[in-house]
Short mmCIF file of C-alpha atoms and ligand atoms in Angstrom, two decimals:
data_model
loop_
_atom_site.label_atom_id
_atom_site.label_comp_id
_atom_site.label_asym_id
_atom_site.label_seq_id
_atom_site.Cartn_x
_atom_site.Cartn_y
_atom_site.Cartn_z
CA UNK A 1 -66.87 0.80 -25.76
CA UNK A 2 -67.83 0.41 -29.39
CA UNK A 3 -68.57 -3.04 -30.75
CA UNK A 4 -69.73 -4.55 -34.04
CA UNK A 5 -70.94 -8.05 -34.97
CA UNK A 6 -70.39 -9.12 -38.61
CA UNK A 7 -70.78 -12.33 -40.62
CA UNK A 8 -67.47 -14.20 -40.50
CA UNK A 9 -65.09 -12.69 -43.06
CA UNK A 10 -62.96 -14.38 -45.76
CA UNK A 11 -59.56 -13.44 -47.08
CA UNK A 12 -59.63 -13.42 -50.92
CA UNK A 13 -55.84 -13.12 -51.34
CA UNK A 14 -53.21 -14.52 -48.99
CA UNK A 15 -49.72 -16.13 -49.13
CA UNK A 16 -49.28 -19.04 -46.71
CA UNK A 17 -45.90 -20.20 -48.08
CA UNK A 18 -44.93 -23.80 -47.44
CA UNK A 19 -42.80 -26.21 -45.35
CA UNK A 20 -41.93 -25.10 -41.82
CA UNK A 21 -43.68 -21.77 -42.22
CA UNK A 22 -47.08 -23.29 -42.86
CA UNK A 23 -47.97 -24.03 -39.23
CA UNK A 24 -47.57 -20.35 -38.40
CA UNK A 25 -49.34 -18.90 -41.44
CA UNK A 26 -52.25 -21.44 -41.25
CA UNK A 27 -52.71 -20.63 -37.57
CA UNK A 28 -52.95 -16.96 -38.32
CA UNK A 29 -55.23 -17.05 -41.37
CA UNK A 30 -57.67 -19.37 -39.59
CA UNK A 31 -58.01 -17.22 -36.48
CA UNK A 32 -61.14 -15.50 -37.84
CA UNK A 33 -61.30 -16.10 -41.59
CA UNK A 34 -63.81 -18.65 -42.78
CA UNK A 35 -62.05 -19.21 -46.15
CA UNK A 36 -59.05 -17.86 -47.99
CA UNK A 37 -57.83 -17.76 -51.56
CA UNK A 38 -54.35 -19.27 -51.31
CA UNK A 39 -51.82 -17.76 -53.63
CA UNK A 40 -49.77 -20.29 -55.69
CA UNK A 41 -46.43 -18.46 -55.96
CA UNK A 42 -44.43 -21.16 -54.20
CA UNK A 43 -40.96 -22.28 -55.13
CA UNK A 44 -41.62 -24.07 -57.47
CA UNK A 45 -45.05 -22.59 -58.20
CA UNK A 46 -48.32 -24.62 -58.09
CA UNK A 47 -48.83 -24.74 -61.84
CA UNK A 48 -50.95 -27.92 -62.18
CA UNK A 49 -53.92 -29.63 -60.56
CA UNK A 50 -51.76 -32.17 -58.66
CA UNK A 51 -49.42 -29.59 -57.15
CA UNK A 52 -52.34 -27.35 -56.12
CA UNK A 53 -54.18 -30.25 -54.51
CA UNK A 54 -51.09 -31.58 -52.61
CA UNK A 55 -50.50 -27.98 -51.37
CA UNK A 56 -54.05 -27.99 -50.08
CA UNK A 57 -53.35 -31.31 -48.27
CA UNK A 58 -50.25 -29.74 -46.61
CA UNK A 59 -52.40 -26.80 -45.47
CA UNK A 60 -55.11 -29.01 -44.03
CA UNK A 61 -52.41 -31.18 -42.29
CA UNK A 62 -51.60 -28.12 -40.16
CA UNK A 63 -55.10 -28.37 -38.63
CA UNK A 64 -56.55 -24.89 -39.32
CA UNK A 65 -58.78 -23.46 -36.52
CA UNK A 66 -62.58 -23.72 -36.80
CA UNK A 67 -64.05 -24.70 -40.15
CA UNK A 68 -61.43 -22.90 -42.20
CA UNK A 69 -61.43 -23.81 -45.91
CA UNK A 70 -58.54 -23.05 -48.28
CA UNK A 71 -59.58 -22.26 -51.81
CA UNK A 72 -56.84 -23.16 -54.25
CA UNK A 73 -55.45 -21.27 -57.29
CA UNK A 74 -53.57 -22.44 -60.36
CA UNK A 75 -50.46 -20.47 -61.27
CA UNK A 76 -50.61 -19.61 -65.01
CA UNK A 77 -47.50 -20.04 -67.14
CA UNK A 78 -46.87 -19.85 -70.86
CA UNK A 79 -47.37 -23.61 -70.89
CA UNK A 80 -50.79 -23.84 -69.13
CA UNK A 81 -53.32 -25.65 -71.30
CA UNK A 82 -57.12 -25.33 -71.56
CA UNK A 83 -57.27 -29.02 -70.53
CA UNK A 84 -55.48 -28.26 -67.29
CA UNK A 85 -58.05 -25.54 -66.52
CA UNK A 86 -60.94 -27.97 -67.04
CA UNK A 87 -59.18 -30.67 -64.93
CA UNK A 88 -58.55 -28.19 -62.10
CA UNK A 89 -62.06 -26.83 -62.07
CA UNK A 90 -63.53 -30.35 -61.95
CA UNK A 91 -61.76 -31.03 -58.65
CA UNK A 92 -64.03 -28.51 -56.83
CA UNK A 93 -61.10 -27.29 -54.77
CA UNK A 94 -59.45 -25.01 -57.34
CA UNK A 95 -61.59 -21.95 -57.95
CA UNK A 96 -59.32 -19.57 -59.81
CA UNK A 97 -56.10 -19.16 -61.87
CA UNK A 98 -53.60 -16.43 -61.26
CA UNK A 99 -51.93 -14.25 -63.84
CA UNK A 100 -48.49 -13.08 -62.75
CA UNK A 101 -46.75 -11.03 -65.53
CA UNK A 102 -43.32 -12.73 -65.56
CA UNK A 103 -41.00 -10.86 -63.18
CA UNK A 104 -43.65 -8.54 -61.70
CA UNK A 105 -43.41 -9.65 -58.06
CA UNK A 106 -42.16 -12.24 -55.57
CA UNK A 107 -41.71 -15.72 -57.25
CA UNK A 108 -43.25 -14.64 -60.55
CA UNK A 109 -40.35 -15.68 -62.76
CA UNK A 110 -42.39 -18.58 -64.29
CA UNK A 111 -45.30 -16.24 -64.96
CA UNK A 112 -46.85 -15.23 -68.26
CA UNK A 113 -44.64 -13.43 -70.83
CA UNK A 114 -47.42 -12.36 -73.18
CA UNK A 115 -51.13 -12.25 -72.31
CA UNK A 116 -52.11 -12.78 -75.94
CA UNK A 117 -50.71 -16.33 -75.75
CA UNK A 118 -53.16 -17.06 -72.94
CA UNK A 119 -56.31 -16.53 -74.97
CA UNK A 120 -57.15 -20.24 -75.38
CA UNK A 121 -56.70 -20.63 -71.59
CA UNK A 122 -58.90 -17.62 -70.84
CA UNK A 123 -61.54 -19.03 -73.19
CA UNK A 124 -61.56 -22.29 -71.21
CA UNK A 125 -61.79 -20.38 -67.96
CA UNK A 126 -64.70 -18.40 -69.25
CA UNK A 127 -66.43 -21.61 -70.37
CA UNK A 128 -66.09 -23.52 -67.06
CA UNK A 129 -66.52 -20.49 -64.79
CA UNK A 130 -63.02 -20.30 -63.34
CA UNK A 131 -62.05 -16.84 -62.10
CA UNK A 132 -58.99 -15.00 -63.37
CA UNK A 133 -56.98 -13.30 -60.60
CA UNK A 134 -54.51 -10.66 -61.80
CA UNK A 135 -51.37 -9.08 -60.43
CA UNK A 136 -51.84 -5.88 -62.42
CA UNK A 137 -48.42 -4.40 -63.08
CA UNK A 138 -46.31 -4.12 -66.26
CA UNK A 139 -42.71 -5.13 -65.97
CA UNK A 140 -40.93 -2.97 -68.59
CA UNK A 141 -37.79 -1.60 -67.03
CA UNK A 142 -38.30 1.89 -68.46
CA UNK A 143 -41.72 2.26 -66.77
CA UNK A 144 -41.64 4.02 -63.34
CA UNK A 145 -42.60 1.69 -60.49
CA UNK A 146 -45.32 4.09 -59.37
CA UNK A 147 -46.97 3.97 -62.84
CA UNK A 148 -46.87 0.25 -63.45
CA UNK A 149 -50.41 -0.51 -62.30
CA UNK A 150 -52.04 2.23 -64.37
CA UNK A 151 -50.17 1.29 -67.51
CA UNK A 152 -51.06 -2.39 -67.05
CA UNK A 153 -54.74 -1.42 -66.95
CA UNK A 154 -54.49 0.69 -70.14
CA UNK A 155 -52.31 -1.71 -72.21
CA UNK A 156 -52.95 -5.26 -70.90
CA UNK A 157 -56.20 -5.59 -68.98
CA UNK A 158 -58.47 -3.37 -71.10
CA UNK A 159 -58.19 -5.72 -74.16
CA UNK A 160 -58.65 -8.80 -72.01
CA UNK A 161 -61.82 -7.46 -70.39
CA UNK A 162 -63.18 -6.51 -73.83
CA UNK A 163 -62.36 -9.87 -75.40
CA UNK A 164 -63.71 -12.01 -72.53
CA UNK A 165 -66.85 -10.27 -71.29
CA UNK A 166 -68.10 -13.32 -69.43
CA UNK A 167 -64.81 -14.08 -67.66
CA UNK A 168 -64.83 -13.09 -63.99
CA UNK A 169 -61.72 -11.14 -63.21
CA UNK A 170 -60.40 -9.93 -59.84
CA UNK A 171 -57.77 -7.19 -60.06
CA UNK A 172 -55.77 -8.06 -57.00
CA UNK A 173 -54.45 -5.65 -54.32
CA UNK A 174 -55.33 -2.41 -56.15
CA UNK A 175 -53.32 0.66 -55.17
CA UNK A 176 -54.41 3.56 -57.31
CA UNK A 177 -57.33 5.84 -58.07
CA UNK A 178 -56.93 4.69 -61.63
CA UNK A 179 -57.61 1.09 -60.66
CA UNK A 180 -60.68 2.15 -58.63
CA UNK A 181 -62.05 3.99 -61.69
CA UNK A 182 -61.23 1.07 -63.98
CA UNK A 183 -63.14 -1.40 -61.81
CA UNK A 184 -66.06 0.91 -61.28
CA UNK A 185 -66.42 1.55 -65.02
CA UNK A 186 -66.14 -2.15 -65.99
CA UNK A 187 -68.98 -4.71 -66.07
CA UNK A 188 -70.17 -6.63 -62.99
CA UNK A 189 -67.69 -9.39 -63.95
CA UNK A 190 -64.74 -7.25 -62.88
CA UNK A 191 -63.95 -6.71 -59.16
CA UNK A 192 -60.96 -5.91 -56.95
CA UNK A 193 -59.42 -6.78 -53.62
CA UNK A 194 -57.95 -4.07 -51.35
CA UNK A 195 -55.33 -4.75 -48.64
CA UNK A 196 -55.50 -3.30 -45.13
CA UNK A 197 -52.03 -1.80 -45.50
CA UNK A 198 -52.96 0.13 -48.65
CA UNK A 199 -56.00 1.53 -46.75
CA UNK A 200 -53.93 2.54 -43.68
CA UNK A 201 -50.71 3.71 -45.30
CA UNK A 202 -49.15 5.71 -48.16
CA UNK A 203 -45.62 6.04 -49.48
CA UNK A 204 -44.77 8.69 -46.86
CA UNK A 205 -45.13 6.01 -44.16
CA UNK A 206 -42.51 3.96 -46.00
CA UNK A 207 -40.05 6.73 -46.88
CA UNK A 208 -40.27 9.76 -44.54
CA UNK A 209 -37.82 9.84 -41.67
CA UNK A 210 -36.05 6.65 -42.73
CA UNK A 211 -36.74 3.76 -45.04
CA UNK A 212 -39.13 1.21 -43.51
CA UNK A 213 -38.75 -2.05 -45.31
CA UNK A 214 -41.79 -3.75 -43.78
CA UNK A 215 -44.04 -1.36 -45.78
CA UNK A 216 -42.32 -2.39 -49.00
CA UNK A 217 -44.72 -4.48 -50.98
CA UNK A 218 -45.92 -4.76 -54.57
CA UNK A 219 -47.69 -2.97 -56.01
CA UNK A 220 -45.79 -0.37 -54.00
CA UNK A 221 -47.58 2.07 -51.68
CA UNK A 222 -48.65 5.18 -53.59
CA UNK A 223 -49.28 8.85 -52.69
CA UNK A 224 -52.12 9.77 -50.32
CA UNK A 225 -54.63 10.75 -53.03
CA UNK A 226 -54.58 7.08 -54.02
CA UNK A 227 -54.91 5.94 -50.43
CA UNK A 228 -57.98 8.21 -50.15
CA UNK A 229 -59.49 6.74 -53.30
CA UNK A 230 -59.03 3.21 -52.00
CA UNK A 231 -60.77 4.08 -48.73
CA UNK A 232 -63.66 5.69 -50.56
CA UNK A 233 -64.03 2.59 -52.74
CA UNK A 234 -63.84 0.17 -49.84
CA UNK A 235 -66.42 2.08 -47.81
CA UNK A 236 -68.64 3.08 -50.76
CA UNK A 237 -70.93 0.05 -50.45
CA UNK A 238 -70.04 -1.04 -54.00
CA UNK A 239 -70.17 -4.81 -54.34
CA UNK A 240 -67.04 -4.75 -56.56
CA UNK A 241 -64.53 -4.28 -53.77
CA UNK A 242 -63.71 -6.84 -51.12
CA UNK A 243 -61.17 -7.96 -48.54
CA UNK A 244 -57.91 -9.53 -49.72
CA UNK A 245 -55.01 -9.00 -47.29
CA UNK A 246 -52.09 -9.96 -49.51
CA UNK A 247 -50.48 -10.96 -46.27
CA UNK A 248 -47.07 -12.02 -47.60
CA UNK A 249 -44.53 -13.14 -44.94
CA UNK A 250 -40.80 -12.87 -45.54
CA UNK A 251 -38.20 -13.73 -42.91
CA UNK A 252 -37.00 -10.69 -40.92
CA UNK A 253 -33.52 -10.79 -42.43
CA UNK A 254 -34.86 -10.93 -45.96
CA UNK A 255 -36.80 -7.69 -45.34
CA UNK A 256 -34.26 -5.82 -43.32
CA UNK A 257 -31.59 -6.12 -46.01
CA UNK A 258 -29.76 -4.04 -48.61
CA UNK A 259 -32.13 -5.54 -51.19
CA UNK A 260 -35.30 -6.36 -49.26
CA UNK A 261 -38.09 -8.68 -50.41
CA UNK A 262 -41.49 -7.29 -51.35
CA UNK A 263 -44.42 -8.24 -49.10
CA UNK A 264 -46.02 -7.18 -45.79
CA UNK A 265 -47.38 -9.45 -43.06
CA UNK A 266 -50.90 -8.67 -41.83
CA UNK A 267 -52.50 -12.05 -41.07
CA UNK A 268 -51.71 -11.67 -37.36
CA UNK A 269 -54.41 -8.91 -37.21
CA UNK A 270 -56.16 -8.79 -40.55
CA UNK A 271 -59.78 -8.03 -39.61
CA UNK A 272 -58.60 -5.84 -36.75
CA UNK A 273 -56.58 -3.63 -39.15
CA UNK A 274 -59.48 -3.39 -41.62
CA UNK A 275 -61.81 -2.42 -38.72
CA UNK A 276 -59.43 0.38 -37.82
CA UNK A 277 -59.27 1.67 -41.40
CA UNK A 278 -63.06 1.62 -41.76
CA UNK A 279 -63.50 3.30 -38.39
CA UNK A 280 -60.95 6.03 -39.36
CA UNK A 281 -63.20 6.69 -42.41
CA UNK A 282 -66.27 6.91 -40.17
CA UNK A 283 -67.71 3.87 -41.95
CA UNK A 284 -67.45 0.89 -39.60
CA UNK A 285 -70.99 0.02 -40.64
CA UNK A 286 -69.68 -0.74 -44.14
CA UNK A 287 -67.07 -3.28 -42.96
CA UNK A 288 -69.35 -6.31 -43.10
CA UNK A 289 -70.20 -5.96 -46.80
CA UNK A 290 -66.57 -5.50 -47.73
CA UNK A 291 -65.16 -8.24 -45.47
CA UNK A 292 -67.86 -10.86 -45.48
CA UNK A 293 -70.50 -10.44 -48.23
CA UNK A 294 -69.06 -9.03 -51.47
CA UNK A 295 -66.33 -11.63 -51.82
CA UNK A 296 -68.51 -14.78 -51.64
CA UNK A 297 -71.19 -13.12 -53.78
CA UNK A 298 -68.61 -12.39 -56.53
CA UNK A 299 -67.16 -15.86 -56.33
CA UNK A 300 -70.65 -17.41 -56.35
CA UNK A 301 -70.06 -19.13 -52.99
CA UNK A 302 -72.35 -19.15 -49.96
CA UNK A 303 -71.72 -16.49 -47.32
CA UNK A 304 -70.44 -17.77 -44.00
CA UNK A 305 -73.22 -18.64 -41.56
CA UNK A 306 -71.66 -17.64 -38.22
CA UNK A 307 -70.49 -14.24 -36.92
CA UNK A 308 -67.60 -12.58 -35.13
CA UNK A 309 -67.66 -9.53 -32.83
CA UNK A 310 -65.07 -6.79 -32.86
CA UNK A 311 -64.62 -4.32 -30.02
CA UNK A 312 -62.77 -1.03 -30.06
CA UNK A 313 -60.17 -1.84 -27.41
CA UNK A 314 -56.47 -1.14 -28.13
CA UNK A 315 -53.84 -3.93 -27.83
CA UNK A 316 -50.10 -4.12 -28.33
CA UNK A 317 -48.62 -5.95 -31.30
CA UNK A 318 -45.46 -7.98 -30.54
CA UNK A 319 -42.17 -6.98 -32.21
CA UNK A 320 -42.25 -10.22 -34.21
CA UNK A 321 -43.93 -13.60 -34.61
CA UNK A 322 -42.42 -16.96 -35.32
CA UNK A 323 -42.25 -18.01 -38.98
CA UNK A 324 -40.99 -21.57 -39.16
CA UNK A 325 -37.42 -21.53 -37.86
CA UNK A 326 -37.29 -17.78 -38.29
CA UNK A 327 -39.18 -14.60 -37.49
CA UNK A 328 -41.58 -12.31 -39.32
CA UNK A 329 -42.01 -8.65 -38.41
CA UNK A 330 -45.74 -7.84 -38.82
CA UNK A 331 -47.35 -4.57 -39.74
CA UNK A 332 -47.72 -2.46 -36.55
CA UNK A 333 -44.92 -4.32 -34.80
CA UNK A 334 -44.31 -2.90 -31.32
CA UNK A 335 -47.31 -0.50 -31.74
CA UNK A 336 -51.01 -0.58 -31.01
CA UNK A 337 -54.08 -1.72 -33.01
CA UNK A 338 -57.32 -0.06 -31.93
CA UNK A 339 -59.69 -3.00 -32.53
CA UNK A 340 -59.74 -6.64 -31.43
CA UNK A 341 -62.00 -9.68 -31.80
CA UNK A 342 -63.94 -10.53 -28.65
N1 NCD B 1 -47.33 -8.41 -52.53
C1 NCD B 1 -46.05 -8.58 -52.39
O1 NCD B 1 -45.27 -7.63 -52.30
N2 NCD B 1 -45.51 -9.85 -52.39
C2 NCD B 1 -46.19 -11.13 -52.62
C3 NCD B 1 -46.47 -11.31 -54.08
C4 NCD B 1 -47.67 -10.53 -54.63
O2 NCD B 1 -48.78 -10.64 -54.15
O3 NCD B 1 -47.46 -9.72 -55.57
C5 NCD B 1 -45.29 -12.21 -52.04
O4 NCD B 1 -45.55 -13.38 -52.40
O5 NCD B 1 -44.38 -11.95 -51.26
ZN1 ZN B 2 -49.37 -9.56 -56.44
ZN1 ZN B 3 -50.14 -11.38 -53.13
#
């Protein structure tokens, strides 16, 4: 039996939703993660300090396991002010602000319509040391969905990186070789999260032999050369890449529908799925840096002080889990995962 002990990991990108669903998502994220960056795309979104802090209170009220700490994020809109950034940062609980191009993904309708309008806000973020987290896709209807990440990098992110060299930017849930190259070529202030499902799957898994809606997420799964590039980046030892699951639950009926929602659920087995991906690459020894060290180092936060132990021992994933009054179908539903936490 193979086993590995690593510093407790953190999840630098997760959706916990709200209301009835919170008890289930909080239970899952706090199984083994020490901290998590909580995405603010609620309905309505967490656009100001008060809404982000009251969301934090609702998460803590669900009594997360262990010493779990939620790190909150402000949802940027065209109306966000530099004053709001300073106020949020001063609370000590809000560590980043999220740029959703309006219409790019789930609950992004109130997002930013033109990045140029955000320059005073970015300037304030750079000054107070608040990180900018980016959903990196353009939304133009004539641009092919498989090209939207690359074109965002070329047309939107490149000028922002050049104009704000001291702003720390995380390109979230990267899905292409182009994004890997972009992050590698940028300064040390630019990093990226990579999901477990983009390491384990490519678009064939979603589309060959029938359409599998639980693999449908944004940015969409790409061809296998991109999957390979993501695995190389994650296992390269580069400090610029770290764990962000983008676990994004939607109710079963909303996924298995004529027009299914975007988002895949992985919080039931996050570190286990990453362990499998790293093991598949023959690089399980690189898991700790990616999952537990690079993230806190980039965010300028202390690394977790305790450890977890993973063993290579297969287990069966249930067909579904409860999600509030409903159900969520997780990645690997009804199949096996090769690793588990001891
Ligand atoms: N990744 C997704 O496909 N969906 C996320 C939103 C996001 O992270 O883009 C969600 O909130 O459902
Ligand atoms: Zn996103
Ligand atoms: Zn997300």
